[in-house]
Amino acid sequence: MSILAPTLQAFFTDRLARQRQASGHTIAAYRDAIKLLLAFTAEQTGKPPSRLDIADLDAPLIGAFLNQLETGRGNSTRTRNARLAAIHSLFRYAALRHPEDAAVIARVLAIPPKRFDKALITYLTEQEITALLAAPDQATWTGRRDHALLMLACQTGLRATELTGLTIGDVHLGTGAHVSCTGKGRKQRITPLTAATTAVLRGWLAERGGLPADPLFITRRGTPLSRDALERRIAKYAATAALSCPALHEKKVSPHVLRHSAAMRLLNAGVDTSVIALWMGHENVATTQVYIHADLALKERAIARTAPQDTPPGRYQPPDTVLAFLDGL
C-alpha cells in the first residue's frame, strides 16, 4: 500500500471522527468527495486507488477533476467548491504527516474556490403559505401529520434535518411553548411557537402518542420520516396548492424555501436581523443579510423616505433676527 491509503484512513478515523468530532453529514460529504477524486485519479493514472501516492494527486490533476465535476457531472459551482474544501482539509492533514510532499501539497492548497453569482433567495408570500397549508387532506392521518409538519416548518424555519430529527420530547406546549433542536454545528437552540402552531401540534401529539424519545413525525410503518420523503411531500403539496394559487407554479418549493419564508416573515414584521440570525441558527449575522437583499418591499419603504430628485427647492425663508445677529458675531 502507498502512503496515501493509511493517511486517508487516519484522516477519517482520527482527524474527523475523533479530533474534530465531525457530524455524520460532514463525514459523508467528505467521503463522497474523496471517492470521486480517487475514481477520477485511478482513471487518469491507471493505478487502483489502493496504490495511489500523494504525488499522483498534484495540482493539475485536482484542477482537471474540479473541471470534470462541472462539465461532466453537471455540478454547480457551490458543489465544486464544497468538494475542493474536502480536498483541502485532507491535504492540510497530510502536510503534517508527510513533509516530504510539501511542494505538491502546497500547490494543491493554493487552488482557490471559484467565484459564482449569488441569486436572490426564493420564499413564499403569506397567500402562498396559506394555500400550501390548506393542501393536505386533514381527513386522513397522513394529511394531519403533514399539516402539522408544514405548519411547524413555515413558522419556525427549521432545517430539513432538524425537522426530521425532532422527537416528541423536543416539543414543549405548556407556558412559553417552544421547540428545541440541535442544529448545524451542534448548536442547540429553542424556537418559540405561536398559538396556532401550538394548537395544531397539540392535536397531532394527542393522535401520535408515543414516548418522549420517539420521532415526532413518522411514516405509517412507524419509522422516522426521511429527508427525501419530506422533500417529496412538500413538492406534492406545492403542486396541489398551485391549483388555487397560480403564483406557486413559478416557484420550486423545498424545505429550505419554507425556511427562507419564515425568515422573511420575521423581517417584514420588523424584527432585527441579529434576532433573526439567532432564530435561524446562523453562525454569522452577515448570513441573514440575504433576506434584506431579497425583500423588495423593504427597499421600497426605504426609497419612499427619500426626497425625489426632481422636487423643486422650497421657497427661501429669511432667518430669525436673533439668530441672524448671533450668526453675524
XYZ file of C-alpha atoms in Angstrom:
329
model
C 0.000 0.000 0.000
C 1.128 3.554 -0.695
C 1.397 6.280 1.883
C -1.897 7.776 0.705
C -4.040 4.887 1.933
C -3.044 4.982 5.634
C -3.121 8.790 5.600
C -6.605 8.690 4.148
C -7.796 6.204 6.754
C -6.289 8.246 9.599
C -7.877 11.414 8.212
C -11.379 9.980 8.535
C -10.996 7.927 11.713
C -8.591 10.100 13.714
C -8.894 13.629 12.331
C -12.592 13.908 11.517
C -14.213 11.384 13.830
C -12.019 11.612 16.951
C -10.294 15.015 16.963
C -12.906 17.208 15.302
C -15.903 15.030 16.214
C -17.425 15.900 12.865
C -21.083 15.108 12.300
C -22.203 12.185 10.200
C -23.307 14.574 7.452
C -19.838 16.173 7.278
C -18.068 12.806 7.170
C -20.427 11.567 4.456
C -19.868 14.715 2.355
C -16.065 14.419 2.677
C -16.243 10.700 1.919
C -18.192 11.262 -1.300
C -15.760 13.977 -2.444
C -12.697 11.786 -1.854
C -14.329 8.773 -3.519
C -14.985 10.810 -6.660
C -11.427 12.132 -6.616
C -9.874 8.666 -6.222
C -12.029 7.244 -9.002
C -11.043 10.098 -11.320
C -7.343 9.762 -10.412
C -7.404 5.991 -10.974
C -8.916 6.562 -14.405
C -6.294 9.169 -15.315
C -3.212 7.342 -13.960
C -4.228 3.722 -14.484
C -3.464 2.934 -10.829
C -6.039 1.419 -8.452
C -6.943 3.674 -5.505
C -5.059 1.439 -3.045
C -1.784 2.091 -4.941
C -2.086 5.850 -5.346
C 0.504 8.136 -3.818
C 0.109 11.749 -2.703
C 2.296 12.833 -5.600
C -0.284 11.353 -8.005
C -2.827 13.895 -6.767
C -0.982 17.002 -7.917
C -2.489 20.414 -8.647
C -3.065 19.864 -12.410
C -4.944 16.639 -11.722
C -7.036 18.274 -8.987
C -7.847 21.123 -11.387
C -8.911 18.658 -14.068
C -11.069 16.841 -11.516
C -12.826 20.055 -10.499
C -13.484 20.900 -14.147
C -14.872 17.419 -14.717
C -17.299 17.903 -11.835
C -18.832 20.912 -13.560
C -18.667 19.807 -17.196
C -19.030 16.031 -16.859
C -21.243 15.605 -13.794
C -23.108 18.900 -14.141
C -22.311 20.005 -10.579
C -22.901 23.601 -9.587
C -20.096 25.939 -8.571
C -21.184 25.620 -4.940
C -20.830 21.828 -5.111
C -17.471 22.174 -6.839
C -16.241 24.438 -4.047
C -17.557 22.049 -1.383
C -15.585 19.181 -2.979
C -12.493 21.385 -3.055
C -12.948 22.206 0.647
C -12.905 18.481 1.462
C -9.725 18.017 -0.610
C -8.073 20.979 1.116
C -8.916 19.517 4.516
C -7.332 16.191 3.570
C -4.175 17.844 2.222
C -3.777 20.077 5.281
C -3.806 16.912 7.373
C -1.356 15.209 5.001
C 1.024 18.176 5.275
C 1.573 17.403 8.968
C 2.364 13.749 8.316
C 4.327 13.952 5.061
C 6.620 16.990 4.868
C 8.480 15.292 2.003
C 5.461 16.048 -0.208
C 5.215 19.665 0.940
C 5.663 21.094 -2.559
C 2.819 19.050 -4.071
C 0.565 19.725 -1.085
C 1.255 23.482 -1.144
C 0.269 23.733 -4.814
C -2.992 21.871 -4.146
C -3.782 24.075 -1.160
C -3.205 27.135 -3.363
C -6.129 26.204 -5.647
C -8.761 28.861 -4.879
C -12.514 28.359 -4.696
C -14.399 29.509 -7.744
C -16.470 32.666 -7.626
C -20.126 32.405 -8.536
C -23.204 34.576 -8.944
C -25.413 34.751 -5.862
C -29.044 34.598 -6.879
C -31.814 36.061 -4.777
C -33.447 33.590 -2.422
C -36.881 32.129 -3.112
C -39.564 32.485 -0.473
C -43.338 32.248 -0.186
C -45.740 35.099 0.397
C -48.484 34.928 3.032
C -51.040 33.993 0.374
C -48.817 31.185 -0.916
C -48.153 29.877 2.603
C -51.891 29.809 3.300
C -52.508 27.824 0.111
C -49.720 25.378 0.964
C -51.038 24.773 4.498
C -54.510 24.080 3.099
C -53.214 21.479 0.614
C -53.007 18.384 2.918
C -56.241 16.419 3.326
C -56.813 16.675 7.061
C -59.479 13.982 6.910
C -56.623 11.436 6.738
C -53.884 10.538 9.225
C -51.169 11.387 6.706
C -52.773 14.719 5.914
C -52.954 15.705 9.586
C -49.312 14.750 10.070
C -48.220 16.719 7.023
C -50.319 19.738 8.004
C -48.600 19.822 11.402
C -45.220 19.386 9.711
C -45.809 22.232 7.237
C -47.191 24.485 9.959
C -44.102 23.900 12.099
C -41.701 24.397 9.175
C -43.282 27.656 7.985
C -43.394 29.164 11.476
C -40.054 28.066 12.939
C -37.792 27.939 9.866
C -36.129 24.713 10.994
C -33.806 22.988 8.547
C -34.911 19.725 6.900
C -32.640 17.582 9.077
C -33.784 19.471 12.170
C -37.423 18.784 11.329
C -36.947 15.078 10.657
C -34.731 14.725 13.745
C -37.291 16.135 16.190
C -38.572 13.897 18.959
C -41.776 14.151 20.963
C -39.748 15.385 23.927
C -38.406 18.307 21.864
C -41.878 19.882 21.727
C -42.952 21.858 24.808
C -46.551 23.068 24.662
C -47.002 24.476 28.157
C -46.377 28.051 29.214
C -43.842 29.565 26.825
C -44.483 26.951 24.122
C -41.364 26.194 22.090
C -39.479 23.523 20.195
C -35.849 22.663 20.902
C -33.383 21.186 18.425
C -29.705 20.595 17.817
C -28.852 22.289 14.569
C -25.897 22.808 12.276
C -22.562 22.844 14.065
C -24.101 21.058 17.067
C -25.651 24.328 18.220
C -28.675 23.848 20.429
C -31.450 26.409 20.168
C -35.081 26.853 21.112
C -37.722 28.434 18.903
C -40.983 29.818 20.291
C -44.291 28.635 18.878
C -47.332 30.718 18.003
C -50.744 29.888 19.423
C -51.899 28.490 16.068
C -48.878 26.203 15.709
C -49.210 25.107 19.343
C -52.848 24.113 18.804
C -52.007 22.080 15.683
C -49.088 20.299 17.386
C -51.187 19.555 20.469
C -53.748 17.832 18.278
C -51.050 15.903 16.428
C -49.347 14.741 19.629
C -52.675 13.529 21.045
C -53.122 11.413 17.918
C -49.455 10.449 17.576
C -48.903 9.135 21.118
C -45.550 7.568 21.979
C -42.652 8.211 24.341
C -40.563 11.418 24.602
C -37.650 9.792 22.762
C -39.795 8.709 19.797
C -39.649 10.655 16.496
C -42.203 13.429 16.207
C -43.037 12.755 12.566
C -43.202 9.129 11.440
C -44.378 7.102 8.486
C -47.314 4.694 8.644
C -44.810 1.924 9.358
C -43.602 3.789 12.431
C -40.192 4.701 11.033
C -38.836 8.272 11.152
C -39.731 10.462 8.198
C -36.654 10.801 5.976
C -35.398 13.963 4.325
C -36.206 12.616 0.868
C -39.753 11.834 1.970
C -40.069 15.340 3.410
C -38.975 16.916 0.121
C -41.393 14.741 -1.860
C -44.317 15.628 0.426
C -43.612 19.354 0.164
C -43.295 19.190 -3.633
C -46.586 17.286 -3.827
C -48.473 19.813 -1.709
C -46.913 22.719 -3.593
C -48.330 21.295 -6.824
C -51.743 20.921 -5.187
C -51.634 24.445 -3.748
C -50.698 25.855 -7.169
C -54.198 24.996 -8.399
C -55.649 27.665 -6.101
C -52.560 29.909 -6.039
C -51.064 30.054 -9.577
C -48.022 32.004 -8.363
C -46.669 28.753 -6.926
C -46.249 27.390 -10.456
C -43.232 29.689 -10.839
C -41.517 28.532 -7.638
C -39.738 25.298 -6.761
C -40.814 24.754 -3.157
C -38.415 22.862 -0.896
C -37.785 22.644 2.868
C -35.210 25.405 2.541
C -37.729 27.661 0.774
C -40.013 27.251 3.802
C -37.054 28.189 5.996
C -36.485 31.338 3.922
C -40.193 32.116 4.175
C -40.081 32.019 7.968
C -37.135 34.428 7.997
C -38.873 36.813 5.582
C -41.953 36.790 7.806
C -39.818 37.932 10.726
C -38.083 40.596 8.618
C -41.379 42.004 7.342
C -42.627 42.139 10.930
C -39.748 44.493 11.770
C -37.627 42.001 13.723
C -33.947 42.979 13.917
C -31.566 40.927 11.770
C -29.485 39.915 14.810
C -32.589 38.338 16.356
C -33.420 36.628 13.049
C -29.874 35.211 12.960
C -30.377 33.697 16.421
C -33.811 32.397 15.419
C -32.459 30.697 12.284
C -29.303 29.386 13.942
C -26.921 31.345 11.699
C -23.263 31.302 12.694
C -22.763 34.833 11.379
C -25.222 37.728 11.308
C -23.947 38.542 7.803
C -25.683 35.389 6.562
C -29.015 36.983 7.419
C -28.343 39.889 5.040
C -29.541 37.764 2.085
C -33.105 38.272 3.295
C -32.728 42.045 3.183
C -31.452 41.826 -0.408
C -34.496 39.746 -1.389
C -37.086 41.972 0.285
C -38.269 44.426 -2.377
C -40.933 45.887 -0.083
C -38.245 46.842 2.432
C -36.300 48.649 -0.271
C -39.455 50.396 -1.492
C -40.145 51.687 2.010
C -36.566 52.969 2.189
C -36.783 54.850 -1.098
C -40.136 56.307 -0.086
C -38.362 58.104 2.753
C -36.006 59.901 0.368
C -36.925 63.083 -1.485
C -37.466 62.696 -5.255
C -34.618 64.130 -7.318
C -36.942 66.324 -9.409
C -38.510 68.034 -6.373
C -38.230 71.844 -6.772
C -36.374 73.612 -3.961
C -38.510 75.183 -1.245
C -39.106 78.956 -1.040
C -36.352 80.867 0.762
C -37.221 81.842 4.316
C -35.069 84.541 5.945
C -33.582 83.570 9.321
C -34.929 84.889 12.584
C -33.463 88.290 13.514
C -31.970 86.982 16.756
C -30.346 84.030 15.001
C -29.081 86.346 12.256
C -27.488 88.559 14.937
C -25.810 85.558 16.556
C -24.585 84.248 13.171
C -23.026 87.633 12.479
C -20.858 87.653 15.620
